[in-house]
């Protein structure tokens, strides 16, 4: 049994196998490959694409998704070991994981950071607790990385560029009214460097560096894959000659848990929006984003509605890659 | 590709085709006609019948419904063109519509008016925005009209009266503790006049006139169909000789967005409740209502529990007509 | 047509038939026995196991569950007869029950007590109202008894002990930060006495006696089945020589609706937690609990993680017994 919690646990060849399977599934979407199988999707945070694509995907292969929202329709969950549970939570992840493992064949989890203490959040404790107790495969539906999105991202790059090796990928920070999760940015540099791309991370200020674990892993992976990884605060350097622009906003880690201070630091950087002028610096780059995206805040209408924007294709690929992933994890073959 | 946003876009003959198909589906409810198909149901407001009937209906034909509640389990949605999205909404309808079009084969939307400015709400902007971007058929699950309910209403009339032409339909306002949506009343007069009925709209005061668009469309349709459309504030005139009584409450449009003033205007009209005395003025009329209905406020227990009440039959017909509609829109034939 | 609202309405032989069917379903979980069938699950309170096991269970037999949360995604429901519905509720159970009976083949209801007045709550009015109007079988998914849990509990006892007759069952109260529902405790003594067990109810104080109806029914059933029923406040007497320990917390009925007073009464009894020391008094008893369970409050980690704990097996059995129950009620045979 194998979990899918981060792409770093999977080889490039294994990941490519899932991407190839996803491509095949596009031309034969409906089957009975997972007949009678069920998956439980635990959402601690909102979702549109993830939920719809998993629910549709398993249905198209003969299975069924049960969508659970702990703390709303389902009981609140305690994730700490040894907790004396006299607070709000009614149930421990140990029981949730074990019970769902009896009812279903795979458990997906979305658990965003709590944005109080990065030293805590960076340990991804909710997901770790779930994998500790689950007796069926666990899929990360976004915690502090977003590996399903990574698969869709790379599937889309390959759809449009063919082999990704040596192509320049810009992962650019953008402004947003709130300090968001670093997950998609972490995942962007992980997947780009894994597949031999020349990855540039563009940030508005040194305070927006990602966690050292991801920076170092990106460097190591770039070395292994023949790619490259660099960081810049220079907009022109970032966009110049890019083949792919991937945008995301996130909060500055040194001010984690202090949203008012972070907002003041962020305020001068509204011009990091992806617009047509910046895109014109690229080598005719495609633009993608994991969605949801705030129009005219992260990217202009002009970019979003241009042929360069493939964010919707990428979202569609969530469906195909997750179907391939479910087949891989639930033993249905493809 | 065709949307189902209002019955005014469909001919009487096309609508009758759906009603006939619904009748056939009653005797053969389970099939594989929509095998592998999925629909997304976007609920911006509560639902019991609509959700259960669509979800059950598509399941009975081999498909699957994904139920999404933007702003609750799913991201909040922006519907305005060109918006600088630095408020609460995380995602634009352009992306929602395009992405759901990739995952599913039909999108349903329930989006009640906001009850602030009727000049805005009467434009049905949320639904318009969705149809602008959707690449699959869109079904109106109640906005400022309720066309699925219209189909169920007319199916039920035909079940009980046979040909509707020339029969007297009373659409009566009733009191309710809050100013409600005019959608079902708009739809009642549209569907009655479309099918040649003698439609009387009974209101307690001129302030309760429906929007001129619906009044004029009803007049025009009555002329075309050989029916009739009139408005009265006289209870006896309204009920006298009716073959069908259809009740709904709504708020006075001139006081739209001013609920306290509207409540004072409404207060004297509690006696518009449908009761046995009023029903005795009719020609043995059937009574129906779209549900939910507040008992002993909109209609008495005596009426609700009498053989004249066919509201539950009408609710059942929601299932059958929506299945027929899905077959029509998703190309499965019937 | 038959409802499943309490095990007292079913003979021991009928209940054993469901348990036997559940056992057979474990080895053949996937079928088409309920193809095209739908069930509506009305949750007025949170759920993890109940929802997931019903939804998974009907899917595994070819059917589909529609999950409804009145007051959240669905309209609020009025349950009183003859109510003038000018308050918050938009819809009467009469219509909800009749309409869902047209759309689906079975209705499940979870409706916890309101914790204001036990004289009201003990009448189980919501469930009674539903069964009064429903035209399809109704299943109690926990109100003031929890009969589906009873089935799983007895299935698990038989899995581990074989014939339950004459074995000592301890149903012990435990501390909890809030005054909870007596349903599972009521159900525990009902099911134990029905199946010939020597049932001891352990409470910390006379104030924690269950409602006389359940105490008397347990006594009567014990007499009929050759079992026994007694109540004690002595921890050692309760645990001594037990074959099975079943734990639950509940609020003192004499202080029902007065949570602050109840909390003061409850405070000295934290030591009623199920721990290894107490378990060592038993005859190598198994431990089970309906879940959710607050670790280190109701039972220690040591007990929960010991081989004696079969709570997860019992939760799994919810799936199997409910599938057997659905087959029984929906006429699919097994």
PDB file of N, CA and C in Angstrom, chain A residues 30-76:
ATOM      1  N   UNK A  30     -14.960   6.664 -19.551  1.00  0.00           N
ATOM      2  CA  UNK A  30     -15.933   5.886 -18.788  1.00  0.00           C
ATOM      3  C   UNK A  30     -15.571   4.402 -18.799  1.00  0.00           C
ATOM      4  N   UNK A  31     -15.501   3.811 -17.618  1.00  0.00           N
ATOM      5  CA  UNK A  31     -15.159   2.384 -17.515  1.00  0.00           C
ATOM      6  C   UNK A  31     -15.778   1.813 -16.248  1.00  0.00           C
ATOM      7  N   UNK A  32     -15.530   0.544 -15.978  1.00  0.00           N
ATOM      8  CA  UNK A  32     -15.941  -0.080 -14.719  1.00  0.00           C
ATOM      9  C   UNK A  32     -14.707  -0.493 -13.927  1.00  0.00           C
ATOM     10  N   UNK A  33     -13.579   0.175 -14.167  1.00  0.00           N
ATOM     11  CA  UNK A  33     -12.305  -0.254 -13.577  1.00  0.00           C
ATOM     12  C   UNK A  33     -12.313  -0.214 -12.051  1.00  0.00           C
ATOM     13  N   UNK A  34     -13.117   0.673 -11.462  1.00  0.00           N
ATOM     14  CA  UNK A  34     -13.160   0.765  -9.996  1.00  0.00           C
ATOM     15  C   UNK A  34     -14.563   0.437  -9.486  1.00  0.00           C
ATOM     16  N   UNK A  35     -15.215  -0.485 -10.171  1.00  0.00           N
ATOM     17  CA  UNK A  35     -16.586  -0.860  -9.804  1.00  0.00           C
ATOM     18  C   UNK A  35     -16.659  -1.297  -8.332  1.00  0.00           C
ATOM     19  N   UNK A  36     -17.639  -0.734  -7.640  1.00  0.00           N
ATOM     20  CA  UNK A  36     -17.860  -1.099  -6.239  1.00  0.00           C
ATOM     21  C   UNK A  36     -16.900  -0.435  -5.268  1.00  0.00           C
ATOM     22  N   UNK A  37     -15.933   0.321  -5.769  1.00  0.00           N
ATOM     23  CA  UNK A  37     -14.954   0.972  -4.883  1.00  0.00           C
ATOM     24  C   UNK A  37     -15.501   2.308  -4.381  1.00  0.00           C
ATOM     25  N   UNK A  38     -15.112   2.651  -3.169  1.00  0.00           N
ATOM     26  CA  UNK A  38     -15.501   3.954  -2.628  1.00  0.00           C
ATOM     27  C   UNK A  38     -14.285   4.693  -2.093  1.00  0.00           C
ATOM     28  N   UNK A  39     -14.367   6.012  -2.129  1.00  0.00           N
ATOM     29  CA  UNK A  39     -13.333   6.859  -1.542  1.00  0.00           C
ATOM     30  C   UNK A  39     -14.003   7.854  -0.601  1.00  0.00           C
ATOM     31  N   UNK A  40     -13.290   8.197   0.460  1.00  0.00           N
ATOM     32  CA  UNK A  40     -13.782   9.226   1.384  1.00  0.00           C
ATOM     33  C   UNK A  40     -12.938  10.474   1.172  1.00  0.00           C
ATOM     34  N   UNK A  41     -13.592  11.593   0.971  1.00  0.00           N
ATOM     35  CA  UNK A  41     -12.883  12.857   0.771  1.00  0.00           C
ATOM     36  C   UNK A  41     -13.145  13.746   1.975  1.00  0.00           C
ATOM     37  N   UNK A  42     -12.104  13.972   2.759  1.00  0.00           N
ATOM     38  CA  UNK A  42     -12.214  14.793   3.969  1.00  0.00           C
ATOM     39  C   UNK A  42     -11.788  16.214   3.646  1.00  0.00           C
ATOM     40  N   UNK A  43     -12.742  17.116   3.667  1.00  0.00           N
ATOM     41  CA  UNK A  43     -12.432  18.518   3.368  1.00  0.00           C
ATOM     42  C   UNK A  43     -12.491  19.341   4.641  1.00  0.00           C
ATOM     43  N   UNK A  44     -11.334  19.814   5.107  1.00  0.00           N
ATOM     44  CA  UNK A  44     -11.310  20.764   6.215  1.00  0.00           C
ATOM     45  C   UNK A  44     -11.362  22.197   5.689  1.00  0.00           C
ATOM     46  N   UNK A  45     -11.341  22.339   4.351  1.00  0.00           N
ATOM     47  CA  UNK A  45     -11.375  23.667   3.714  1.00  0.00           C
ATOM     48  C   UNK A  45     -12.188  23.564   2.435  1.00  0.00           C
ATOM     49  N   UNK A  46     -12.580  24.711   1.868  1.00  0.00           N
ATOM     50  CA  UNK A  46     -13.451  24.682   0.688  1.00  0.00           C
ATOM     51  C   UNK A  46     -12.771  24.067  -0.535  1.00  0.00           C
ATOM     52  N   UNK A  47     -13.588  23.696  -1.489  1.00  0.00           N
ATOM     53  CA  UNK A  47     -13.086  23.104  -2.720  1.00  0.00           C
ATOM     54  C   UNK A  47     -14.141  23.165  -3.799  1.00  0.00           C
ATOM     55  N   UNK A  48     -13.723  23.413  -5.025  1.00  0.00           N
ATOM     56  CA  UNK A  48     -14.618  23.266  -6.177  1.00  0.00           C
ATOM     57  C   UNK A  48     -14.050  22.200  -7.104  1.00  0.00           C
ATOM     58  N   UNK A  49     -12.859  22.467  -7.647  1.00  0.00           N
ATOM     59  CA  UNK A  49     -12.235  21.569  -8.600  1.00  0.00           C
ATOM     60  C   UNK A  49     -11.893  20.214  -7.995  1.00  0.00           C
ATOM     61  N   UNK A  50     -11.264  20.243  -6.823  1.00  0.00           N
ATOM     62  CA  UNK A  50     -10.794  18.997  -6.236  1.00  0.00           C
ATOM     63  C   UNK A  50     -11.968  18.071  -5.979  1.00  0.00           C
ATOM     64  N   UNK A  51     -12.998  18.633  -5.357  1.00  0.00           N
ATOM     65  CA  UNK A  51     -14.150  17.817  -5.048  1.00  0.00           C
ATOM     66  C   UNK A  51     -14.854  17.313  -6.299  1.00  0.00           C
ATOM     67  N   UNK A  52     -15.110  18.220  -7.234  1.00  0.00           N
ATOM     68  CA  UNK A  52     -15.861  17.825  -8.425  1.00  0.00           C
ATOM     69  C   UNK A  52     -15.064  16.837  -9.263  1.00  0.00           C
ATOM     70  N   UNK A  53     -13.762  17.043  -9.371  1.00  0.00           N
ATOM     71  CA  UNK A  53     -12.970  16.153 -10.222  1.00  0.00           C
ATOM     72  C   UNK A  53     -12.806  14.782  -9.588  1.00  0.00           C
ATOM     73  N   UNK A  54     -12.616  14.701  -8.277  1.00  0.00           N
ATOM     74  CA  UNK A  54     -12.535  13.376  -7.648  1.00  0.00           C
ATOM     75  C   UNK A  54     -13.892  12.673  -7.709  1.00  0.00           C
ATOM     76  N   UNK A  55     -14.948  13.406  -7.407  1.00  0.00           N
ATOM     77  CA  UNK A  55     -16.272  12.788  -7.368  1.00  0.00           C
ATOM     78  C   UNK A  55     -16.689  12.310  -8.762  1.00  0.00           C
ATOM     79  N   UNK A  56     -16.440  13.163  -9.764  1.00  0.00           N
ATOM     80  CA  UNK A  56     -16.753  12.781 -11.140  1.00  0.00           C
ATOM     81  C   UNK A  56     -15.835  11.652 -11.595  1.00  0.00           C
ATOM     82  N   UNK A  57     -14.568  11.769 -11.247  1.00  0.00           N
ATOM     83  CA  UNK A  57     -13.585  10.793 -11.709  1.00  0.00           C
ATOM     84  C   UNK A  57     -13.868   9.387 -11.227  1.00  0.00           C
ATOM     85  N   UNK A  58     -14.137   9.230  -9.953  1.00  0.00           N
ATOM     86  CA  UNK A  58     -14.408   7.882  -9.448  1.00  0.00           C
ATOM     87  C   UNK A  58     -15.718   7.365 -10.014  1.00  0.00           C
ATOM     88  N   UNK A  59     -16.710   8.261 -10.159  1.00  0.00           N
ATOM     89  CA  UNK A  59     -17.979   7.838 -10.757  1.00  0.00           C
ATOM     90  C   UNK A  59     -17.779   7.309 -12.168  1.00  0.00           C
ATOM     91  N   UNK A  60     -16.939   7.990 -12.940  1.00  0.00           N
ATOM     92  CA  UNK A  60     -16.733   7.570 -14.330  1.00  0.00           C
ATOM     93  C   UNK A  60     -16.075   6.195 -14.427  1.00  0.00           C
ATOM     94  N   UNK A  61     -15.492   5.737 -13.317  1.00  0.00           N
ATOM     95  CA  UNK A  61     -14.859   4.416 -13.330  1.00  0.00           C
ATOM     96  C   UNK A  61     -15.651   3.407 -12.497  1.00  0.00           C
ATOM     97  N   UNK A  62     -16.898   3.749 -12.166  1.00  0.00           N
ATOM     98  CA  UNK A  62     -17.772   2.779 -11.506  1.00  0.00           C
ATOM     99  C   UNK A  62     -17.779   2.835  -9.991  1.00  0.00           C
ATOM    100  N   UNK A  63     -17.040   3.791  -9.405  1.00  0.00           N
ATOM    101  CA  UNK A  63     -16.984   3.896  -7.952  1.00  0.00           C
ATOM    102  C   UNK A  63     -17.782   5.074  -7.435  1.00  0.00           C
ATOM    103  N   UNK A  64     -17.582   5.383  -6.156  1.00  0.00           N
ATOM    104  CA  UNK A  64     -18.378   6.437  -5.516  1.00  0.00           C
ATOM    105  C   UNK A  64     -17.551   7.169  -4.462  1.00  0.00           C
ATOM    106  N   UNK A  65     -17.689   8.496  -4.426  1.00  0.00           N
ATOM    107  CA  UNK A  65     -17.006   9.323  -3.425  1.00  0.00           C
ATOM    108  C   UNK A  65     -17.980   9.764  -2.348  1.00  0.00           C
ATOM    109  N   UNK A  66     -17.566   9.624  -1.099  1.00  0.00           N
ATOM    110  CA  UNK A  66     -18.311  10.175   0.039  1.00  0.00           C
ATOM    111  C   UNK A  66     -17.573  11.433   0.480  1.00  0.00           C
ATOM    112  N   UNK A  67     -18.266  12.566   0.450  1.00  0.00           N
ATOM    113  CA  UNK A  67     -17.642  13.846   0.787  1.00  0.00           C
ATOM    114  C   UNK A  67     -17.969  14.194   2.232  1.00  0.00           C
ATOM    115  N   UNK A  68     -16.945  14.363   3.053  1.00  0.00           N
ATOM    116  CA  UNK A  68     -17.139  14.636   4.479  1.00  0.00           C
ATOM    117  C   UNK A  68     -16.497  15.958   4.852  1.00  0.00           C
ATOM    118  N   UNK A  69     -17.204  16.742   5.657  1.00  0.00           N
ATOM    119  CA  UNK A  69     -16.663  18.022   6.115  1.00  0.00           C
ATOM    120  C   UNK A  69     -16.621  18.039   7.632  1.00  0.00           C
ATOM    121  N   UNK A  70     -15.539  17.534   8.230  1.00  0.00           N
ATOM    122  CA  UNK A  70     -15.455  17.485   9.695  1.00  0.00           C
ATOM    123  C   UNK A  70     -15.635  18.879  10.293  1.00  0.00           C
ATOM    124  N   UNK A  71     -16.383  18.929  11.387  1.00  0.00           N
ATOM    125  CA  UNK A  71     -16.636  20.212  12.033  1.00  0.00           C
ATOM    126  C   UNK A  71     -17.867  20.881  11.470  1.00  0.00           C
ATOM    127  N   UNK A  72     -18.335  20.428  10.297  1.00  0.00           N
ATOM    128  CA  UNK A  72     -19.585  20.940   9.752  1.00  0.00           C
ATOM    129  C   UNK A  72     -20.591  19.794   9.777  1.00  0.00           C
ATOM    130  N   UNK A  73     -20.685  19.031   8.687  1.00  0.00           N
ATOM    131  CA  UNK A  73     -21.604  17.899   8.729  1.00  0.00           C
ATOM    132  C   UNK A  73     -21.103  16.727   9.565  1.00  0.00           C
ATOM    133  N   UNK A  74     -19.775  16.629   9.735  1.00  0.00           N
ATOM    134  CA  UNK A  74     -19.210  15.511  10.500  1.00  0.00           C
ATOM    135  C   UNK A  74     -18.579  16.047  11.794  1.00  0.00           C
ATOM    136  N   UNK A  75     -18.289  15.148  12.729  1.00  0.00           N
ATOM    137  CA  UNK A  75     -17.716  15.536  14.016  1.00  0.00           C
ATOM    138  C   UNK A  75     -16.349  16.198  13.851  1.00  0.00           C
ATOM    139  N   UNK A  76     -16.028  17.160  14.708  1.00  0.00           N
ATOM    140  CA  UNK A  76     -14.691  17.746  14.727  1.00  0.00           C
ATOM    141  C   UNK A  76     -13.648  16.706  15.116  1.00  0.00           C
TER     142      UNK A  76
END
